[in-house]
C-alpha cells in the first residue's frame, strides 16, 4: 500500500486544455498549504483540492494502512449533496419540465402535508415541514442506518405539526432535498442516480460520482473512521439518504466539477450562485449566510465575496470555499472523524488571498472597541437564556473580568466583548456576531438575522412540583417509547441510547443538551399527574408522546 505524507511535499496536478494565466500558486504557498496538514500524518485520509485561475492543485495526507493503493479516495459528501440535487432541479426547469413556482403536490401524492408548498419553498427552506434528519433521529435511526422512503413517508404524516407558517422563516433542512429528489424521480421517470449519471456525471466524465439510494448497490464499501480515544475505528456507512446526504464522490471528480462550474458557461451554472429571495423580496438568509439556488451560502468575508458549503456524516466531513471574484475554489474532504474541516479551507484562503485580506483585516483591527463594563453590570448579564424559535439553551458566564457565551451541547465558550452598556460583539470561530441586551433578554444578530434569547428563572428540580411525571411515554407514529425518570436528584429523559439530564425552566417545561430532546413540555391533570409529553427542537414541534404507565 502507498502512503502520502506531508513530508513528501508533492502536489498532484491535473492538466487542463485551456491556456493558463500567468498567475498561479507558487512553491512557497504550496509549502505553507501542505504544512497546515501536519497533524494528519497518522490519521485516515484528509485531502485538499484547489481550482485557482483555472489550474488544479491537490494533495492527500494520512497513514498508509487506512486506505488502499488507490490514492483517489472515495468520500460521502453528506450535507454538500443538496448542491447537486438543486442543479438537477434547475436542469429540469431549463427543459420546461417543471417551474419553480409549481406546487409540489402537483407532482407527488405521498403522505406529506404539501398543500401550498412550492418547489421554490423547498430550495429556500421555507416549507415549514418537519426536518428530515431530526425525524429520523426521533424515530430511532442512527446516521449509519438505512432509512427507506416508505418509513420516511410514514413519519411525515399529516398529524405532525408544521414548525410554523409556510414562508414565515428560513430553516435549513434535509426535507427540501428529500422531497426534491422525489420530484426529480417523478418528472423524469428515473431514479436520481440514473438521471444524474446521464445528465451530469457522464457528460463531465465524473466517473466515480453517484447518488446512493435504497436500491442502489454500493460499488464498494464506503469506509470512514471515528476516533475512539487514540484509536480510529472503521465505520461502513450504510444509509441511503440519496437526496439529503447520499452522494459518493472523489476529490478528482469534485475538481472536475468546480473547474467546470466556475466557468459559468451554461445558464444553469450562472443561476446556481444567485441568492434566493423570499416572497417579501428579502434575501433568504441563515446564520451561515444567504442561500443560493445552488444550496450554498454566501456572505462577505473580510471584504471579499465568499460562497461556501459544508457537510459531515458517519466520520466523513466535506467543505468548499469559493471566491468567484478571484477564480478560487478550495475543497476539503476527510474521513477521520472530523465533524467540521472547513477551518483548513479558510486557512488555505488566508495564504492565497493574503494581500486581498490584509487591508480589510487592518480595518477590522482599527474598528475594535475599547470599552469596559463594571463588575456589577457584567454579573447582572450572567445566567441561563433560551431561544424559543430554534429551542437553543445558552448560558452567559463570567470568568474573571471576561463575559463568556457558553454552548452546553458542545462545551464551547466564546468571548463577549462590550462596545457600550447594552451592545456587544460575540467573537466566534465563524466571525464576529452582534449582541444587544434589551432589558433582561438579548438579541443575537447573525448575518442580518435576529435571534431573541429570553432570560430564564431556573427552577430547582428538587422543588419543581413534577413528582408525578415519571413514567413511560409512547408515540404511535414513531413506534417509540421514551421514559422520564429521577436519577441523582434530577429529572432525566431516557431512550435506548441512554439517559439525558433535563433542566426545569418554568411551569411544566424542560430543556436538555441533546438535540433530540431540546425542549420538553408536559400536560398534567388537576392532580399534577402527567398526561402528554410534547417534544420540540428546531426540526419538529410539539410531537406528542402519551403516558402509558407510571414509574414504580
Short mmCIF file of C-alpha atoms in Angstrom, two decimals:
data_model
loop_
_atom_site.label_atom_id
_atom_site.label_comp_id
_atom_site.label_asym_id
_atom_site.label_seq_id
_atom_site.Cartn_x
_atom_site.Cartn_y
_atom_site.Cartn_z
CA UNK A 1 0.00 0.00 0.00
CA UNK A 2 1.09 3.53 -0.75
CA UNK A 3 1.36 6.31 1.84
CA UNK A 4 1.05 10.00 1.05
CA UNK A 5 2.61 12.06 3.82
CA UNK A 6 3.24 15.70 4.46
CA UNK A 7 6.99 15.10 4.28
CA UNK A 8 6.79 14.07 0.64
CA UNK A 9 5.64 17.61 -0.12
CA UNK A 10 4.41 16.85 -3.61
CA UNK A 11 1.32 18.11 -5.38
CA UNK A 12 -0.72 16.11 -7.87
CA UNK A 13 -1.78 18.29 -10.79
CA UNK A 14 -4.42 17.62 -13.43
CA UNK A 15 -3.64 19.24 -16.76
CA UNK A 16 -6.24 21.46 -18.39
CA UNK A 17 -6.95 22.13 -22.02
CA UNK A 18 -7.24 25.91 -21.73
CA UNK A 19 -4.24 28.24 -21.70
CA UNK A 20 -3.36 29.07 -18.08
CA UNK A 21 -2.99 32.64 -16.87
CA UNK A 22 0.44 33.67 -15.66
CA UNK A 23 -0.69 33.95 -12.06
CA UNK A 24 -0.78 30.68 -10.11
CA UNK A 25 0.16 29.21 -6.76
CA UNK A 26 3.91 29.37 -6.11
CA UNK A 27 6.03 26.80 -4.30
CA UNK A 28 6.26 28.82 -1.08
CA UNK A 29 2.47 28.99 -0.95
CA UNK A 30 2.21 25.25 -1.61
CA UNK A 31 4.68 24.52 1.17
CA UNK A 32 2.63 26.67 3.55
CA UNK A 33 -0.59 24.92 2.48
CA UNK A 34 0.91 21.44 2.98
CA UNK A 35 2.19 22.47 6.41
CA UNK A 36 -1.42 23.05 7.52
CA UNK A 37 -1.98 19.28 7.34
CA UNK A 38 0.94 18.18 9.52
CA UNK A 39 -1.40 16.91 12.27
CA UNK A 40 -2.98 14.39 9.88
CA UNK A 41 0.09 12.30 9.01
CA UNK A 42 -1.09 9.46 11.27
CA UNK A 43 -4.85 9.61 10.64
CA UNK A 44 -7.16 8.33 7.92
CA UNK A 45 -7.23 10.33 4.71
CA UNK A 46 -7.59 14.12 4.61
CA UNK A 47 -7.42 15.77 1.17
CA UNK A 48 -7.41 19.24 -0.27
CA UNK A 49 -8.16 20.31 -3.81
CA UNK A 50 -7.80 23.80 -5.25
CA UNK A 51 -9.01 25.33 -8.50
CA UNK A 52 -7.17 28.64 -8.90
CA UNK A 53 -7.14 30.68 -12.09
CA UNK A 54 -8.41 27.53 -13.87
CA UNK A 55 -5.44 25.44 -12.68
CA UNK A 56 -5.84 22.45 -10.36
CA UNK A 57 -3.77 21.52 -7.31
CA UNK A 58 -4.37 18.68 -4.87
CA UNK A 59 -2.77 16.56 -2.16
CA UNK A 60 -3.79 13.80 0.25
CA UNK A 61 -2.43 13.12 3.73
CA UNK A 62 -2.77 10.14 6.03
CA UNK A 63 -1.38 6.80 7.09
CA UNK A 64 -0.98 4.06 4.51
CA UNK A 65 -2.79 1.29 6.37
CA UNK A 66 -6.02 3.30 6.43
CA UNK A 67 -6.56 3.15 2.69
CA UNK A 68 -5.68 1.26 -0.48
CA UNK A 69 -3.18 1.74 -3.30
CA UNK A 70 -5.75 3.99 -4.97
CA UNK A 71 -4.92 7.43 -3.60
CA UNK A 72 -8.05 8.90 -5.17
CA UNK A 73 -10.05 8.25 -2.00
CA UNK A 74 -13.83 7.77 -2.06
CA UNK A 75 -15.90 10.04 0.19
CA UNK A 76 -19.52 10.70 1.11
CA UNK A 77 -20.38 14.37 0.73
CA UNK A 78 -23.04 14.44 3.43
CA UNK A 79 -24.63 17.88 3.63
CA UNK A 80 -22.98 19.08 0.40
CA UNK A 81 -25.17 16.63 -1.57
CA UNK A 82 -28.14 19.07 -1.98
CA UNK A 83 -25.91 21.28 -4.17
CA UNK A 84 -26.16 18.61 -6.88
CA UNK A 85 -29.86 17.95 -6.27
CA UNK A 86 -30.50 21.65 -6.90
CA UNK A 87 -28.51 21.53 -10.14
CA UNK A 88 -30.70 18.68 -11.42
CA UNK A 89 -33.86 20.63 -10.50
CA UNK A 90 -32.62 23.68 -12.43
CA UNK A 91 -31.84 21.44 -15.40
CA UNK A 92 -35.46 20.29 -15.42
CA UNK A 93 -36.61 23.90 -15.18
CA UNK A 94 -34.44 24.84 -18.16
CA UNK A 95 -36.02 21.99 -20.15
CA UNK A 96 -39.50 23.30 -19.17
CA UNK A 97 -40.31 20.06 -17.38
CA UNK A 98 -41.18 21.98 -14.22
CA UNK A 99 -41.48 25.52 -12.90
CA UNK A 100 -40.07 26.58 -9.55
CA UNK A 101 -43.44 28.14 -8.70
CA UNK A 102 -45.23 24.82 -9.25
CA UNK A 103 -46.84 23.33 -6.16
CA UNK A 104 -45.12 20.13 -5.05
CA UNK A 105 -48.50 18.41 -4.65
CA UNK A 106 -48.96 18.59 -8.44
CA UNK A 107 -46.14 16.06 -8.76
CA UNK A 108 -46.37 13.97 -5.59
CA UNK A 109 -49.18 12.20 -3.79
CA UNK A 110 -47.04 10.83 -0.97
CA UNK A 111 -48.19 11.09 2.62
CA UNK A 112 -46.92 14.60 3.22
CA UNK A 113 -48.85 17.73 4.04
CA UNK A 114 -47.69 19.51 0.87
CA UNK A 115 -50.64 21.87 0.48
CA UNK A 116 -49.46 25.31 -0.59
CA UNK A 117 -45.77 24.36 -0.75
CA UNK A 118 -43.94 25.26 -3.97
CA UNK A 119 -40.69 23.86 -5.34
CA UNK A 120 -39.05 27.23 -4.68
CA UNK A 121 -40.06 26.91 -0.99
CA UNK A 122 -38.03 23.71 -0.74
CA UNK A 123 -34.98 25.43 -2.26
CA UNK A 124 -35.18 28.41 0.10
CA UNK A 125 -36.03 26.18 3.10
CA UNK A 126 -39.30 27.89 3.98
CA UNK A 127 -41.69 24.91 3.64
CA UNK A 128 -42.10 24.60 7.46
CA UNK A 129 -42.24 20.81 7.04
CA UNK A 130 -40.67 18.88 9.94
CA UNK A 131 -36.95 18.32 9.37
CA UNK A 132 -35.79 15.07 7.78
CA UNK A 133 -32.75 14.33 9.96
CA UNK A 134 -34.48 15.35 13.17
CA UNK A 135 -37.39 13.00 12.47
CA UNK A 136 -35.02 10.20 11.51
CA UNK A 137 -33.28 10.56 14.87
CA UNK A 138 -36.56 10.74 16.78
CA UNK A 139 -37.65 7.52 15.05
CA UNK A 140 -34.61 5.76 16.49
CA UNK A 141 -32.40 5.66 13.37
CA UNK A 142 -28.70 6.46 13.60
CA UNK A 143 -26.58 8.08 10.87
CA UNK A 144 -25.48 4.56 9.85
CA UNK A 145 -28.96 3.09 9.43
CA UNK A 146 -30.85 2.74 6.13
CA UNK A 147 -33.93 4.96 6.15
CA UNK A 148 -36.27 3.69 3.40
CA UNK A 149 -38.66 6.12 1.75
CA UNK A 150 -41.66 4.08 2.92
CA UNK A 151 -40.61 4.62 6.54
CA UNK A 152 -39.82 8.30 5.97
CA UNK A 153 -43.20 8.90 4.38
CA UNK A 154 -44.94 7.19 7.26
CA UNK A 155 -43.22 9.52 9.70
CA UNK A 156 -44.01 12.57 7.61
CA UNK A 157 -47.66 12.10 8.41
CA UNK A 158 -50.27 14.85 8.26
CA UNK A 159 -50.73 14.54 12.02
CA UNK A 160 -47.34 16.16 12.60
CA UNK A 161 -47.42 19.86 13.32
CA UNK A 162 -45.59 22.19 10.94
CA UNK A 163 -42.76 24.18 12.50
CA UNK A 164 -44.52 27.42 11.56
CA UNK A 165 -46.37 29.04 8.69
CA UNK A 166 -45.08 28.48 5.15
CA UNK A 167 -42.56 31.22 4.26
CA UNK A 168 -42.57 32.57 7.82
CA UNK A 169 -38.90 31.74 8.41
CA UNK A 170 -35.85 30.18 6.78
CA UNK A 171 -34.74 26.94 8.41
CA UNK A 172 -32.04 24.74 6.88
CA UNK A 173 -33.46 21.28 6.44
CA UNK A 174 -32.83 17.91 4.84
CA UNK A 175 -36.53 17.84 3.99
CA UNK A 176 -36.05 20.05 0.92
CA UNK A 177 -33.57 17.76 -0.89
CA UNK A 178 -35.51 14.68 0.24
CA UNK A 179 -38.75 15.91 -1.37
CA UNK A 180 -36.96 17.41 -4.40
CA UNK A 181 -35.38 14.00 -5.05
CA UNK A 182 -38.86 12.51 -5.23
CA UNK A 183 -39.96 15.28 -7.62
CA UNK A 184 -36.96 14.64 -9.90
CA UNK A 185 -37.77 10.92 -9.99
CA UNK A 186 -41.45 11.59 -10.71
CA UNK A 187 -40.78 14.06 -13.53
CA UNK A 188 -38.04 12.01 -15.23
CA UNK A 189 -39.33 8.52 -14.58
CA UNK A 190 -35.81 7.59 -13.47
CA UNK A 191 -34.06 7.16 -10.16
CA UNK A 192 -31.97 10.14 -9.16
CA UNK A 193 -28.84 8.04 -9.70
CA UNK A 194 -29.83 7.28 -13.30
CA UNK A 195 -30.84 10.84 -14.13
CA UNK A 196 -27.73 12.40 -12.55
CA UNK A 197 -25.47 9.84 -14.22
CA UNK A 198 -26.86 10.50 -17.70
CA UNK A 199 -27.28 14.27 -17.46
CA UNK A 200 -24.43 15.39 -15.25
CA UNK A 201 -21.75 12.90 -14.29
CA UNK A 202 -21.17 11.12 -17.62
CA UNK A 203 -21.09 14.38 -19.67
CA UNK A 204 -18.46 15.81 -17.28
CA UNK A 205 -16.55 12.49 -17.05
CA UNK A 206 -17.08 12.34 -13.28
CA UNK A 207 -16.69 8.56 -13.41
CA UNK A 208 -16.53 7.91 -9.66
CA UNK A 209 -19.51 10.05 -8.57
CA UNK A 210 -23.01 8.70 -7.99
CA UNK A 211 -26.09 9.01 -5.78
CA UNK A 212 -26.59 6.09 -3.42
CA UNK A 213 -30.27 5.23 -2.99
CA UNK A 214 -32.03 2.39 -1.21
CA UNK A 215 -31.99 0.20 -4.33
CA UNK A 216 -28.53 1.27 -5.48
CA UNK A 217 -25.82 -1.34 -4.88
CA UNK A 218 -22.75 0.34 -3.45
CA UNK A 219 -19.85 -0.08 -5.85
CA UNK A 220 -17.59 -0.72 -2.90
CA UNK A 221 -17.69 -0.47 0.87
CA UNK A 222 -17.51 3.24 1.69
CA UNK A 223 -15.46 3.31 4.86
CA UNK A 224 -14.87 6.20 7.21
CA UNK A 225 -13.37 6.31 10.70
CA UNK A 226 -14.37 7.65 14.07
CA UNK A 227 -11.83 8.33 16.76
CA UNK A 228 -12.11 6.36 20.00
CA UNK A 229 -9.52 7.69 22.43
CA UNK A 230 -6.26 7.16 20.49
CA UNK A 231 -7.64 4.63 18.01
CA UNK A 232 -9.51 5.08 14.73
CA UNK A 233 -12.47 2.71 14.37
CA UNK A 234 -13.62 1.86 10.81
CA UNK A 235 -17.26 2.55 10.00
CA UNK A 236 -19.17 1.30 6.97
CA UNK A 237 -21.88 3.88 6.40
CA UNK A 238 -24.89 2.03 5.02
CA UNK A 239 -27.52 4.75 4.98
CA UNK A 240 -29.24 5.56 1.70
CA UNK A 241 -30.33 9.16 2.11
CA UNK A 242 -29.72 9.87 -1.57
CA UNK A 243 -31.00 13.45 -1.77
CA UNK A 244 -30.11 14.83 1.66
CA UNK A 245 -26.64 13.26 2.01
CA UNK A 246 -26.06 10.26 -0.28
CA UNK A 247 -23.61 11.50 -2.92
CA UNK A 248 -20.47 9.36 -3.33
CA UNK A 249 -17.50 11.07 -4.98
CA UNK A 250 -13.73 11.59 -5.11
CA UNK A 251 -11.52 14.64 -4.97
CA UNK A 252 -10.62 14.21 -8.65
CA UNK A 253 -14.28 14.35 -9.66
CA UNK A 254 -15.04 17.36 -7.45
CA UNK A 255 -12.13 19.23 -9.01
CA UNK A 256 -13.57 18.48 -12.45
CA UNK A 257 -16.96 19.73 -11.24
CA UNK A 258 -15.79 23.00 -9.74
CA UNK A 259 -13.46 23.74 -12.64
CA UNK A 260 -16.44 23.35 -14.96
CA UNK A 261 -18.76 25.19 -12.61
CA UNK A 262 -16.53 28.24 -12.14
CA UNK A 263 -16.52 28.88 -15.91
CA UNK A 264 -20.28 29.64 -15.75
CA UNK A 265 -20.74 28.56 -19.35
CA UNK A 266 -24.39 27.47 -19.01
CA UNK A 267 -27.42 29.42 -17.82
CA UNK A 268 -27.91 26.77 -15.12
CA UNK A 269 -24.36 27.37 -13.86
CA UNK A 270 -24.97 31.10 -13.61
CA UNK A 271 -28.25 30.68 -11.75
CA UNK A 272 -26.73 28.39 -9.12
CA UNK A 273 -24.86 31.28 -7.49
CA UNK A 274 -27.81 33.68 -7.43
CA UNK A 275 -29.25 34.40 -3.99
CA UNK A 276 -32.76 33.13 -3.32
CA UNK A 277 -35.38 35.74 -2.44
CA UNK A 278 -38.31 35.33 -0.10
CA UNK A 279 -41.86 36.30 -1.05
CA UNK A 280 -41.35 39.67 0.66
CA UNK A 281 -38.33 40.36 -1.55
CA UNK A 282 -35.77 39.90 1.22
CA UNK A 283 -32.84 37.54 0.80
CA UNK A 284 -33.19 34.00 2.19
CA UNK A 285 -30.65 34.35 4.98
CA UNK A 286 -29.37 31.92 7.60
CA UNK A 287 -26.66 32.02 10.24
CA UNK A 288 -24.30 30.60 7.57
CA UNK A 289 -25.09 33.32 5.02
CA UNK A 290 -27.65 33.96 2.29
CA UNK A 291 -28.80 30.79 0.48
CA UNK A 292 -28.09 30.44 -3.23
CA UNK A 293 -30.12 28.44 -5.75
CA UNK A 294 -27.20 26.00 -5.58
CA UNK A 295 -27.86 25.36 -1.85
CA UNK A 296 -24.64 27.06 -0.80
CA UNK A 297 -24.15 30.12 1.41
CA UNK A 298 -22.73 33.49 0.52
CA UNK A 299 -21.58 36.47 2.55
CA UNK A 300 -18.74 38.97 2.71
CA UNK A 301 -15.54 37.59 4.25
CA UNK A 302 -13.16 40.42 5.17
CA UNK A 303 -14.31 42.47 2.20
CA UNK A 304 -14.42 39.56 -0.29
CA UNK A 305 -17.46 37.68 -1.61
CA UNK A 306 -17.34 34.11 -0.31
CA UNK A 307 -19.63 31.22 -1.32
CA UNK A 308 -19.28 28.13 0.82
CA UNK A 309 -20.82 24.85 1.90
CA UNK A 310 -20.08 22.00 4.29
CA UNK A 311 -21.29 18.59 5.41
CA UNK A 312 -20.47 15.69 7.70
CA UNK A 313 -21.87 12.23 8.30
CA UNK A 314 -20.55 9.00 9.79
CA UNK A 315 -16.90 10.06 10.12
CA UNK A 316 -16.85 11.91 6.78
CA UNK A 317 -16.58 15.69 6.53
CA UNK A 318 -16.56 17.94 3.48
CA UNK A 319 -16.36 21.65 2.79
CA UNK A 320 -15.86 24.05 -0.10
CA UNK A 321 -14.94 27.73 -0.10
CA UNK A 322 -15.31 29.69 -3.31
CA UNK A 323 -14.17 33.23 -4.08
CA UNK A 324 -15.61 33.86 -7.57
CA UNK A 325 -14.04 37.31 -7.98
CA UNK A 326 -10.63 35.68 -7.58
CA UNK A 327 -11.35 32.48 -9.55
CA UNK A 328 -10.62 30.38 -6.48
CA UNK A 329 -12.32 27.23 -5.14
CA UNK A 330 -10.95 25.26 -2.17
CA UNK A 331 -12.24 21.76 -1.34
CA UNK A 332 -11.50 19.80 1.84
CA UNK A 333 -12.51 16.12 2.23
CA UNK A 334 -11.80 13.93 5.24
CA UNK A 335 -12.79 10.54 6.63
CA UNK A 336 -11.05 10.63 10.02
CA UNK A 337 -13.96 11.59 12.30
CA UNK A 338 -13.74 15.36 11.98
CA UNK A 339 -17.22 16.87 12.14
CA UNK A 340 -16.02 20.11 10.54
CA UNK A 341 -12.91 20.53 8.39
CA UNK A 342 -13.68 23.97 6.98
CA UNK A 343 -11.03 25.65 9.13
CA UNK A 344 -8.43 24.10 6.80
CA UNK A 345 -10.09 25.62 3.74
CA UNK A 346 -10.19 29.06 5.32
CA UNK A 347 -6.52 28.78 6.33
CA UNK A 348 -5.69 28.00 2.70
CA UNK A 349 -7.64 31.09 1.62
CA UNK A 350 -5.61 33.12 4.13
CA UNK A 351 -2.43 32.01 2.34
CA UNK A 352 -3.69 32.58 -1.21
CA UNK A 353 -5.65 35.80 -0.59
CA UNK A 354 -3.33 37.36 1.96
CA UNK A 355 -2.88 40.63 0.07
CA UNK A 356 -6.60 40.98 -0.62
CA UNK A 357 -7.47 40.21 3.01
CA UNK A 358 -4.79 42.31 4.68
CA UNK A 359 -6.32 45.75 4.18
CA UNK A 360 -9.73 44.55 5.37
CA UNK A 361 -8.20 42.88 8.43
CA UNK A 362 -6.45 46.13 9.32
CA UNK A 363 -9.73 47.99 9.10
CA UNK A 364 -11.32 45.45 11.47
CA UNK A 365 -8.47 45.84 13.94
CA UNK A 366 -8.79 49.62 13.86
CA UNK A 367 -12.52 49.34 14.50
CA UNK A 368 -12.22 47.08 17.55
CA UNK A 369 -13.96 48.72 20.51
CA UNK A 370 -12.20 49.70 23.73
CA UNK A 371 -14.82 49.70 26.46
CA UNK A 372 -15.02 48.23 29.96
CA UNK A 373 -18.08 47.24 31.98
CA UNK A 374 -18.36 47.36 35.74
CA UNK A 375 -18.33 44.05 37.57
CA UNK A 376 -21.93 44.60 38.71
CA UNK A 377 -23.10 45.17 35.14
CA UNK A 378 -21.33 42.05 33.86
CA UNK A 379 -22.65 39.98 36.74
CA UNK A 380 -26.22 41.15 36.01
CA UNK A 381 -25.95 39.69 32.50
CA UNK A 382 -24.92 36.21 33.60
CA UNK A 383 -27.45 33.40 33.69
CA UNK A 384 -29.41 30.98 31.50
CA UNK A 385 -31.10 32.08 28.26
CA UNK A 386 -33.44 30.35 25.84
CA UNK A 387 -34.44 30.93 22.21
CA UNK A 388 -37.99 29.64 21.60
CA UNK A 389 -37.70 29.71 17.81
CA UNK A 390 -34.82 27.24 17.49
CA UNK A 391 -35.06 25.89 21.06
CA UNK A 392 -31.46 26.76 21.90
CA UNK A 393 -30.35 26.91 25.53
CA UNK A 394 -27.35 29.15 26.25
CA UNK A 395 -25.51 30.41 29.32
CA UNK A 396 -23.69 33.68 29.91
CA UNK A 397 -20.81 33.15 32.33
CA UNK A 398 -18.28 35.40 34.00
CA UNK A 399 -14.64 34.28 34.09
CA UNK A 400 -12.56 36.88 35.90
CA UNK A 401 -13.30 40.13 34.08
CA UNK A 402 -14.49 38.44 30.86
CA UNK A 403 -18.03 37.54 29.78
CA UNK A 404 -18.33 34.17 28.04
CA UNK A 405 -21.09 32.79 25.81
CA UNK A 406 -21.43 29.09 26.65
CA UNK A 407 -22.84 26.41 24.31
CA UNK A 408 -23.61 23.44 26.61
CA UNK A 409 -24.13 20.85 23.86
CA UNK A 410 -20.60 21.48 22.52
CA UNK A 411 -18.99 22.57 25.81
CA UNK A 412 -17.68 25.65 23.99
CA UNK A 413 -17.14 29.18 25.26
CA UNK A 414 -16.84 32.33 23.16
CA UNK A 415 -15.73 35.72 24.46
CA UNK A 416 -18.29 38.55 24.61
CA UNK A 417 -16.68 41.95 24.07
CA UNK A 418 -18.65 45.08 25.14
CA UNK A 419 -18.87 48.19 22.98
CA UNK A 420 -21.16 50.01 25.44
CA UNK A 421 -23.55 49.16 28.27
CA UNK A 422 -26.02 47.33 26.01
CA UNK A 423 -24.17 46.40 22.83
CA UNK A 424 -21.57 43.65 22.48
CA UNK A 425 -19.53 41.67 19.95
CA UNK A 426 -19.54 37.87 20.23
CA UNK A 427 -16.20 36.50 18.98
CA UNK A 428 -16.73 33.09 17.34
CA UNK A 429 -14.81 30.73 15.06
CA UNK A 430 -17.17 31.81 12.26
CA UNK A 431 -16.71 35.56 12.65
CA UNK A 432 -17.99 38.34 14.87
CA UNK A 433 -21.68 38.44 15.87
CA UNK A 434 -23.62 41.41 17.22
CA UNK A 435 -25.36 41.12 20.60
CA UNK A 436 -27.70 43.66 22.17
CA UNK A 437 -29.36 43.44 25.58
CA UNK A 438 -32.94 44.63 25.76
CA UNK A 439 -33.69 44.77 29.46
CA UNK A 440 -33.23 41.16 30.66
CA UNK A 441 -33.14 39.50 27.23
CA UNK A 442 -30.57 39.70 24.45
CA UNK A 443 -30.79 39.69 20.65
CA UNK A 444 -28.08 37.87 18.72
CA UNK A 445 -27.65 39.02 15.10
CA UNK A 446 -26.03 36.60 12.66
CA UNK A 447 -25.60 37.81 9.08
CA UNK A 448 -28.65 40.09 9.37
CA UNK A 449 -30.88 37.51 11.09
CA UNK A 450 -32.03 38.29 14.66
CA UNK A 451 -32.45 35.62 17.36
CA UNK A 452 -34.03 36.63 20.68
CA UNK A 453 -32.92 34.85 23.85
CA UNK A 454 -35.06 35.29 26.96
CA UNK A 455 -33.52 35.12 30.40
CA UNK A 456 -34.75 32.14 32.41
CA UNK A 457 -35.65 31.72 36.03
CA UNK A 458 -34.13 28.29 36.56
CA UNK A 459 -36.35 26.02 38.63
CA UNK A 460 -34.80 23.85 41.33
CA UNK A 461 -35.58 20.28 40.26
CA UNK A 462 -36.00 19.34 43.93
CA UNK A 463 -38.91 21.77 44.24
CA UNK A 464 -40.30 21.73 40.72
CA UNK A 465 -43.63 20.13 41.65
CA UNK A 466 -43.31 17.44 38.98
CA UNK A 467 -43.03 14.40 41.18
CA UNK A 468 -45.78 12.64 39.18
CA UNK A 469 -44.29 12.98 35.72
CA UNK A 470 -42.01 9.92 35.92
CA UNK A 471 -43.02 7.06 33.64
CA UNK A 472 -43.13 5.76 30.06
CA UNK A 473 -44.49 7.72 27.09
CA UNK A 474 -45.39 6.33 23.64
CA UNK A 475 -45.86 7.79 20.16
CA UNK A 476 -47.83 5.70 17.67
CA UNK A 477 -46.40 7.34 14.51
CA UNK A 478 -42.80 6.69 15.53
CA UNK A 479 -43.44 3.44 17.43
CA UNK A 480 -41.07 4.79 20.07
CA UNK A 481 -41.12 4.75 23.87
CA UNK A 482 -39.24 7.27 25.98
CA UNK A 483 -39.04 7.39 29.75
CA UNK A 484 -38.93 10.25 32.24
CA UNK A 485 -37.21 9.31 35.49
CA UNK A 486 -35.44 10.62 38.56
CA UNK A 487 -31.70 9.99 38.72
CA UNK A 488 -29.24 11.51 41.18
CA UNK A 489 -31.75 14.15 42.34
CA UNK A 490 -32.61 15.36 38.83
CA UNK A 491 -35.02 14.50 36.04
CA UNK A 492 -33.69 12.61 33.02
CA UNK A 493 -35.19 11.61 29.70
CA UNK A 494 -34.27 8.05 28.69
CA UNK A 495 -34.32 6.07 25.44
CA UNK A 496 -32.39 3.09 24.05
CA UNK A 497 -29.32 5.31 23.58
CA UNK A 498 -29.02 6.30 27.24
CA UNK A 499 -30.32 8.91 29.65
CA UNK A 500 -30.02 12.68 29.37
CA UNK A 501 -30.48 15.29 32.13
CA UNK A 502 -33.47 17.64 31.86
CA UNK A 503 -33.31 21.17 33.24
CA UNK A 504 -36.62 22.63 34.50
CA UNK A 505 -37.03 26.18 33.15
CA UNK A 506 -40.57 27.01 34.21
CA UNK A 507 -44.06 25.68 34.71
CA UNK A 508 -44.09 22.19 33.12
CA UNK A 509 -41.17 23.00 30.78
CA UNK A 510 -37.73 21.42 30.48
CA UNK A 511 -34.68 21.73 28.24
CA UNK A 512 -31.85 19.27 27.62
CA UNK A 513 -28.47 19.48 25.95
CA UNK A 514 -29.17 16.72 23.46
CA UNK A 515 -30.55 17.85 20.10
CA UNK A 516 -33.24 15.18 20.04
CA UNK A 517 -34.87 16.46 23.24
CA UNK A 518 -34.09 20.18 23.13
CA UNK A 519 -37.42 21.27 24.61
CA UNK A 520 -39.99 19.21 26.53
CA UNK A 521 -43.37 20.33 27.82
CA UNK A 522 -45.77 18.28 29.93
CA UNK A 523 -49.54 18.48 30.17
CA UNK A 524 -50.86 17.43 33.58
CA UNK A 525 -54.25 16.91 35.17
CA UNK A 526 -55.60 18.66 38.28
CA UNK A 527 -53.57 16.31 40.49
CA UNK A 528 -50.30 17.11 38.65
CA UNK A 529 -50.29 13.69 37.02
CA UNK A 530 -48.62 13.80 33.61
CA UNK A 531 -50.83 13.04 30.61
CA UNK A 532 -48.90 14.02 27.47
CA UNK A 533 -45.23 14.81 26.87
CA UNK A 534 -44.56 17.06 23.85
CA UNK A 535 -41.07 17.22 22.34
CA UNK A 536 -39.72 20.03 20.18
CA UNK A 537 -36.46 21.11 18.63
CA UNK A 538 -35.51 23.21 15.64
CA UNK A 539 -36.65 20.41 13.29
CA UNK A 540 -40.04 19.46 14.73
CA UNK A 541 -42.63 20.96 17.01
CA UNK A 542 -44.86 19.50 19.75
CA UNK A 543 -44.51 15.83 18.80
CA UNK A 544 -46.84 14.16 21.34
CA UNK A 545 -45.98 11.12 23.47
CA UNK A 546 -48.85 9.82 25.58
CA UNK A 547 -48.17 8.46 29.04
CA UNK A 548 -48.72 4.71 29.16
CA UNK A 549 -47.59 3.90 32.71
CA UNK A 550 -46.06 5.50 35.77
CA UNK A 551 -42.78 4.75 37.47
CA UNK A 552 -42.96 2.47 40.48
#
